[in-house]
XYZ file of C-alpha atoms in Angstrom:
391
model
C 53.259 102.838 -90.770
C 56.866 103.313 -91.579
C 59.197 105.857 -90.554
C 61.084 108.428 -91.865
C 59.335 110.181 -94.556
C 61.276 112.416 -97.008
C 59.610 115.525 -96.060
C 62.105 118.434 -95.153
C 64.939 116.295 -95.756
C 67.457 118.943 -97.311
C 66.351 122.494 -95.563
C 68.197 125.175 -96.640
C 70.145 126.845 -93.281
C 69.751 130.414 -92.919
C 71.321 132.481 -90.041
C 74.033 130.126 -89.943
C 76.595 130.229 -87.396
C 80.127 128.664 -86.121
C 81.358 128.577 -82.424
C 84.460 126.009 -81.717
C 84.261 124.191 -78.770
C 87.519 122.606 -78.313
C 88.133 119.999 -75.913
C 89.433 122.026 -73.549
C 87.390 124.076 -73.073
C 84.747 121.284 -72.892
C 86.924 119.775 -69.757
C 86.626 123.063 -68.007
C 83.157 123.120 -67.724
C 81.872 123.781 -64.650
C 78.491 121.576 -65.664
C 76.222 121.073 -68.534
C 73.844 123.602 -69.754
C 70.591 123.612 -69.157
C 69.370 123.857 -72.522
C 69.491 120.577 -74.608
C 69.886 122.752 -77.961
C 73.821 124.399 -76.053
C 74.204 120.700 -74.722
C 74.262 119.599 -78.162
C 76.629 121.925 -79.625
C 78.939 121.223 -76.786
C 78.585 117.790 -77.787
C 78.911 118.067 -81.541
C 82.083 120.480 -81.045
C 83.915 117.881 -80.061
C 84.855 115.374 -83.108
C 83.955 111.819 -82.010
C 84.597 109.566 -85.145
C 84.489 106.122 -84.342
C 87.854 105.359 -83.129
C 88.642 108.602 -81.623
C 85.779 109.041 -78.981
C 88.502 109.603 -76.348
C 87.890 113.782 -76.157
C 84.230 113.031 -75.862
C 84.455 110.875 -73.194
C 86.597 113.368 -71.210
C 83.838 115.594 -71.715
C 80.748 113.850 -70.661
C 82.634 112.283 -67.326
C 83.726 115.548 -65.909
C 80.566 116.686 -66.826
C 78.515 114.214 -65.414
C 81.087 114.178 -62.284
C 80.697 118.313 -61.795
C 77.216 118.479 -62.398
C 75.452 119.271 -59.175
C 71.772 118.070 -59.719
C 72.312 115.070 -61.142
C 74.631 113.941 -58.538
C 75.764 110.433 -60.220
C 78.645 107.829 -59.839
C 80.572 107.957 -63.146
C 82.374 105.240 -64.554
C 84.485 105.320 -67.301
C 85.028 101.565 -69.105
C 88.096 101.375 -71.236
C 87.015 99.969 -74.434
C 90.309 100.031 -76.560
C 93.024 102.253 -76.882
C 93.432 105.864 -77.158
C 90.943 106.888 -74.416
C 88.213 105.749 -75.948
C 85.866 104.119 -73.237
C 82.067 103.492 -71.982
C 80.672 106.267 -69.681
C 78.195 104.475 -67.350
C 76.243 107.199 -64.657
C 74.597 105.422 -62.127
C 72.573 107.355 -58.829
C 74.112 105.039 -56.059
C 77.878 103.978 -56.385
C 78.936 101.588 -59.198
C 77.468 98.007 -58.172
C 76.499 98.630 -54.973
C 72.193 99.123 -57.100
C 71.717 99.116 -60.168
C 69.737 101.392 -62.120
C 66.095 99.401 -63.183
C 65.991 102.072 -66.361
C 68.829 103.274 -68.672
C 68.867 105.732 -71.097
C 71.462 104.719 -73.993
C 72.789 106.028 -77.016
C 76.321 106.203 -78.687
C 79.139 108.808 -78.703
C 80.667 107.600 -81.615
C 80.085 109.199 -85.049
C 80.643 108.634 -89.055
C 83.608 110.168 -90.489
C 84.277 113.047 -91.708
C 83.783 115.019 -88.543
C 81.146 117.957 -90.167
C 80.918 121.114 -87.402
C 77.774 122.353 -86.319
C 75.813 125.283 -87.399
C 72.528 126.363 -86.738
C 69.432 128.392 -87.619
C 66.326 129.023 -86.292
C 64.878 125.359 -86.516
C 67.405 123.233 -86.800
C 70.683 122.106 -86.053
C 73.257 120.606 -88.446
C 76.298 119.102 -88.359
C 77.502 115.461 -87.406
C 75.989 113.387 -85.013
C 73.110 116.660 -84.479
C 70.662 113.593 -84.991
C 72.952 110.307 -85.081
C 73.340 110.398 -82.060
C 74.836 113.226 -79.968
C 71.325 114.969 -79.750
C 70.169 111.578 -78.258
C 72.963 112.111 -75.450
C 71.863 115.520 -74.983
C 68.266 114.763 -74.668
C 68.521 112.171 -72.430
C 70.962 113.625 -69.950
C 68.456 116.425 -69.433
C 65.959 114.158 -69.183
C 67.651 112.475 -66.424
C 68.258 115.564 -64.701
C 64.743 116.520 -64.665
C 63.831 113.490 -63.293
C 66.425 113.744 -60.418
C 65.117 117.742 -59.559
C 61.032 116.730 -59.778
C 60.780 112.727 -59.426
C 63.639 112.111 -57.246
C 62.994 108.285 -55.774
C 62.343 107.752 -59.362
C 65.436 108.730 -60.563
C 66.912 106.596 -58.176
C 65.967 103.614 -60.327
C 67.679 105.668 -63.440
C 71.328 105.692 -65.013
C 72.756 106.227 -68.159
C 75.198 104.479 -70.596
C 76.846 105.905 -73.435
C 79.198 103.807 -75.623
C 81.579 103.738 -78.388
C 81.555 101.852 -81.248
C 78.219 101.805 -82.444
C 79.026 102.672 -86.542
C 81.171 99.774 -86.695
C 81.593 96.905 -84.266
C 79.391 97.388 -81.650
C 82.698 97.083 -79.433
C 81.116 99.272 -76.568
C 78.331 97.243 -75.656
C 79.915 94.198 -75.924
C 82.313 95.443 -73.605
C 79.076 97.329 -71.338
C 78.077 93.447 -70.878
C 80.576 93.145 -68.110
C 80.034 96.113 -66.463
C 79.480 96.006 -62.392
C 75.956 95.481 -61.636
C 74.764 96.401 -65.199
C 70.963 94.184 -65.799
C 68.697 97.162 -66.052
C 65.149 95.844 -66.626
C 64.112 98.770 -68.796
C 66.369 99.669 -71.986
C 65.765 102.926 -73.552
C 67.837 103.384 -76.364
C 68.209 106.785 -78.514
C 68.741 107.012 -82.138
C 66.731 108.873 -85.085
C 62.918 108.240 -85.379
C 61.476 110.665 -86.203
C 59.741 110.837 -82.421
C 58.197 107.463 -83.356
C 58.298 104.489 -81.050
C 59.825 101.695 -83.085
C 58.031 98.365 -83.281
C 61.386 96.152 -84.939
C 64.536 96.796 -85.276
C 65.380 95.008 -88.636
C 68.058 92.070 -88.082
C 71.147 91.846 -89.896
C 73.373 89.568 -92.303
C 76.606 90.681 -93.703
C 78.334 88.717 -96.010
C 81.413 88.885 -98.371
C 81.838 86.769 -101.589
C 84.995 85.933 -102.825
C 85.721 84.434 -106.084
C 89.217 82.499 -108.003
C 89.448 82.560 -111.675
C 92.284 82.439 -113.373
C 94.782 85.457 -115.172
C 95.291 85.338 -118.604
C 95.500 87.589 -121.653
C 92.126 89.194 -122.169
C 92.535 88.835 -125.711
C 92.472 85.522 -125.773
C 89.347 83.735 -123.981
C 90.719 80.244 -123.767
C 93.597 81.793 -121.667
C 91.950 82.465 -118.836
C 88.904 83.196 -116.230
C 87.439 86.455 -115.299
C 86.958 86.099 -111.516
C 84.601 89.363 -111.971
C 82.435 88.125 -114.460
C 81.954 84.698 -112.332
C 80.846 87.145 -109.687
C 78.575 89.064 -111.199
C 76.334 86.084 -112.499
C 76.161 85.466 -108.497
C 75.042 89.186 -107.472
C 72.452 88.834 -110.649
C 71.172 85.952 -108.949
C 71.270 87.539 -105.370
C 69.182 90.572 -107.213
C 66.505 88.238 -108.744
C 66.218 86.713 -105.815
C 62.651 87.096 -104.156
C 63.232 88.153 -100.276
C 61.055 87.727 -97.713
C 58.553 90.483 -97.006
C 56.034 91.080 -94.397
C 53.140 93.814 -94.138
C 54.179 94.452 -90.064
C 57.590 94.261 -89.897
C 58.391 95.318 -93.803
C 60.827 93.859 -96.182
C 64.121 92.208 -96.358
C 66.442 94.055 -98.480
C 69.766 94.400 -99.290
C 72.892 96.994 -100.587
C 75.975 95.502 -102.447
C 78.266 97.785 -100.436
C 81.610 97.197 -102.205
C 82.890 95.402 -105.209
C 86.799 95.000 -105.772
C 89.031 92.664 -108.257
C 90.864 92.736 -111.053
C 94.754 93.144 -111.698
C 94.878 94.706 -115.056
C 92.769 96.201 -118.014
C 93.911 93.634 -120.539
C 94.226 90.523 -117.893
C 91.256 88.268 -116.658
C 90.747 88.603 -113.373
C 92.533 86.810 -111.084
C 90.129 87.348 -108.076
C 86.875 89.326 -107.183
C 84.865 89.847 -104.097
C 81.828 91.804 -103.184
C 80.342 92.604 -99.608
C 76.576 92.839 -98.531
C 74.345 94.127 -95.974
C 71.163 92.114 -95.948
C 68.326 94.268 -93.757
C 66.682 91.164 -92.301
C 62.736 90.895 -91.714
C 62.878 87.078 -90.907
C 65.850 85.600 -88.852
C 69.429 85.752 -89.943
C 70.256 82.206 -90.216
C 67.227 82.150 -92.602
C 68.814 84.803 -95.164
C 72.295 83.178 -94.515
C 70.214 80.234 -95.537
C 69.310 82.081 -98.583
C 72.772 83.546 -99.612
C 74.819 79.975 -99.145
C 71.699 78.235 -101.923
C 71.947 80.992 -104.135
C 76.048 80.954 -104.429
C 75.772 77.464 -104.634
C 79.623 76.666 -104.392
C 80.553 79.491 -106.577
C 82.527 81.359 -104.440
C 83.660 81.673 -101.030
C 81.291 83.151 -98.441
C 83.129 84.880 -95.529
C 81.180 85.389 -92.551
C 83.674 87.090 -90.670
C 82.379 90.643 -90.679
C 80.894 90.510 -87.004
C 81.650 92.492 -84.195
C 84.390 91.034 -81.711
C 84.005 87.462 -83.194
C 80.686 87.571 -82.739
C 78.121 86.109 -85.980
C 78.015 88.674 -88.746
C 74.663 89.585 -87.879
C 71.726 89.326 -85.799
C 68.121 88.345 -85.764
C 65.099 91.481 -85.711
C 64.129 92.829 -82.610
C 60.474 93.105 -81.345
C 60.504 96.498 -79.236
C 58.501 97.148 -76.518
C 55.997 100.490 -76.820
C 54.892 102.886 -74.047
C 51.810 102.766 -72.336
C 50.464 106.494 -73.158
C 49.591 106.875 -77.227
C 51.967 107.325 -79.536
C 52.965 106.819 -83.128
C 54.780 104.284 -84.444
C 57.316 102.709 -86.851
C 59.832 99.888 -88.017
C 63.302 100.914 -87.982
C 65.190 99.707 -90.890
C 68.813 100.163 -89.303
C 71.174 98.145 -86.729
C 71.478 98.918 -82.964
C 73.564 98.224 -80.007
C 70.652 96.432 -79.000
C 71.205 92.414 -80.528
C 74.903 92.833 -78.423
C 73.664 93.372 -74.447
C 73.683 89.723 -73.877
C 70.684 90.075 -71.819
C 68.163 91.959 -73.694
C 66.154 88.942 -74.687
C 65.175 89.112 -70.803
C 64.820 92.683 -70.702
C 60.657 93.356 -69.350
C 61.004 96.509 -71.674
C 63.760 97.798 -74.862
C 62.377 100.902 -76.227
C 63.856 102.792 -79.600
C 63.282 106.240 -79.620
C 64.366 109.474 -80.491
C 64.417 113.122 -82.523
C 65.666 113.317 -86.159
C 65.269 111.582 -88.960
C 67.858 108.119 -90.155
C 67.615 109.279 -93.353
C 69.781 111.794 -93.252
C 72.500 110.709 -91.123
C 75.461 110.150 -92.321
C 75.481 112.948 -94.833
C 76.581 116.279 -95.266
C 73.270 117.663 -94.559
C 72.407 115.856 -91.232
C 70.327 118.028 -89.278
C 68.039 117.398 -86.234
C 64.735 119.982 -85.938
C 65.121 121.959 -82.415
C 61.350 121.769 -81.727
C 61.874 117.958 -81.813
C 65.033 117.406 -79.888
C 63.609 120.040 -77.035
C 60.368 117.546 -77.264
C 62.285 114.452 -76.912
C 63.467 115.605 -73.402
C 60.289 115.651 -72.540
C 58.823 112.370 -74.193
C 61.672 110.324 -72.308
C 60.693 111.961 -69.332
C 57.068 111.071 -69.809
C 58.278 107.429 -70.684
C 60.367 106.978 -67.583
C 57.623 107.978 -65.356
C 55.290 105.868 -67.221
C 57.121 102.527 -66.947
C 58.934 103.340 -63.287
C 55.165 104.713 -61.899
C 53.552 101.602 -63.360
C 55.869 99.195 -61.633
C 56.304 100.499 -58.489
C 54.792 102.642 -55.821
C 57.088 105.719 -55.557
């Protein structure tokens, strides 16, 4: 079964409405609300574009620090300039336990910051479903856990990072966190309230390509760099890529194509970047991409996160223990970048919303789904933490 259908994708808003939220204001809050629908808008009021998380962060850690129930330890991780940082909540002081279970998710968000509106079922806006109404739902969920299950929650933190749309720069930096080696890893992005089976891997490449200038009147005078790269990405599109009935198929998106100096001049150079979605491993499709160019151009590896490979193998996710429905998730996570999650006993991807229409102008997350999320990582929590131990 795969996720995200296309049902409902582009609902028309009707009693839509506007309330600013500035910063400020966000910093004098005496805690967060309880309802995850206000915590949301709080959230999404605050522009949080990858790069400039820094007024977010000031709003989650004096939240988390002036809100009574959940009485956590906050720590704030510089990740960067700016103020942008990780905001790790822990229920005993920072290294002193560590949390067996934490929620994750990411404050950052795609540009162009898009404010919220709502109407009666859903809210819209950036980051309503990638991924602020993950935070939201999860922070309630942890604060229903400390008021009803609270030697449970004991065993509970949360991490939220920045970086996520790009680099992955937060949880590469989370790695060195104080403490941080939860056994249970419950990260939040948009599934359409499906567990996840895999996470597709990743490869990202970028071809570059010399020819030679000349006048382009004259075909003996030159070499089109551009037309030497296009017989390449003709090849890369005939290509047959793996596929497989449980985890899906590889595929792939020519992102960008630039080169070219003038109209009437062959071009000098050309280049092209691409973001294989990877079913197999990613040294197999890397594999794949250096047989196909076959010496024709350049291949530049270099688009990883923090010097890391430019890409990462699938992930295998773990699924609860109560039934459920299922899915593959056909997008990149923070996951592949804790350096421990191969030894995690449990990784989990879960959350309200649909992928499909993140990143758009029309990103929306259903209400009835992000109230039931709170809920369903609740009922997860208690499952694995119950299951483990005797509380």
């Amino acid at each position: 079964m795969v996720f995200f259908s296309l049902k409902a994708l582009y609902p028309t808003p009707t009693m839509a409405q506007y309330h600013p939220f500035t910063a400020a204001r966000a910093m004098a809050a005496a805690a967060f609300p309880d309802d995850v629908v206000q915590l949301l808008k709080q959230l999404m009021s605050i522009p949080s574009n990858t790069g400039e998380e820094g007024d977010a962060v000031d709003y989650l850690v004096a939240g988390l620090h002036a809100d009574g129930c959940l009485h956590m330890f906050v720590h704030r991780q510089a990740v960067g300039e700016r103020g942008r940082a990780n905001v790790y909540a822990t229920r005993a002081p920072i290294g002193e336990r560590a949390p067996r279970l934490v929620f994750n998710s990411h404050i950052d968000t795609v540009p162009p910051h898009v404010d919220y509106r709502e109407d009666e079922e859903n809210v819209y806006g950036r980051g309503s479903c990638d991924a602020k109404g993950q935070v939201a739902a999860m922070i309630l969920a942890a604060r229903h856990l400390v008021r009803h299950r609270p030697a449970l929650a004991a065993d509970v933190g949360l991490l939220f990072v920045v970086g996520e749309e790009t680099d992955h720069a937060g949880m590469i930096k989370a790695n060195s966190l104080p403490g941080f080696a939860p056994e249970y890893l419950i990260v939040g992005e948009p599934t359409e309230m499906k567990f996840a089976t895999i996470q597709k891997g990743a490869c990202k490449v970028t071809l570059r390509v010399t020819g030679k200038a000349g006048h382009s009147g004259y075909p003996h005078s030159g070499e089109s760099a551009i037309h030497k790269l296009l017989e390449i990405l003709k090849d890369i599109t005939d290509e047959r890529w793996p596929r497989d009935e449980k985890h899906g198929d590889t595929t792939y998106n020519i992102g960008t194509i630039a080169g070219g100096q003038a109209l009437n001049a062959w071009a000098a150079k050309a280049e092209a970047s691409i973001f294989f979605r990877v079913t197999t491993s990613y040294a197999d499709v890397r594999a794949r991409v250096e047989r196909i160019v076959a010496g024709r151009a350049e291949i530049d590896h270099s688009l990883g996160a923090m010097n890391r490979p430019a890409g990462n193998d699938p992930v295998l996710l773990s699924l609860p223990s109560f039934p459920h429905e299922t899915g593959q998730a056909s997008f990149n996570t923070d996951i592949p970048y804790y350096d421990k999650f191969k030894s995690l006993k449990g990784v989990y991807l879960f959350g309200a919303g649909s992928i499909t229409v993140a990143h758009g102008p029309r990103e929306f997350v259903p209400i009835a789904e992000l109230r039931a999320a709170v809920g369903k990582h609740v009922q997860l929590a208690e499952s694995i933490l119950i299951r483990e131990h005797d509380y």
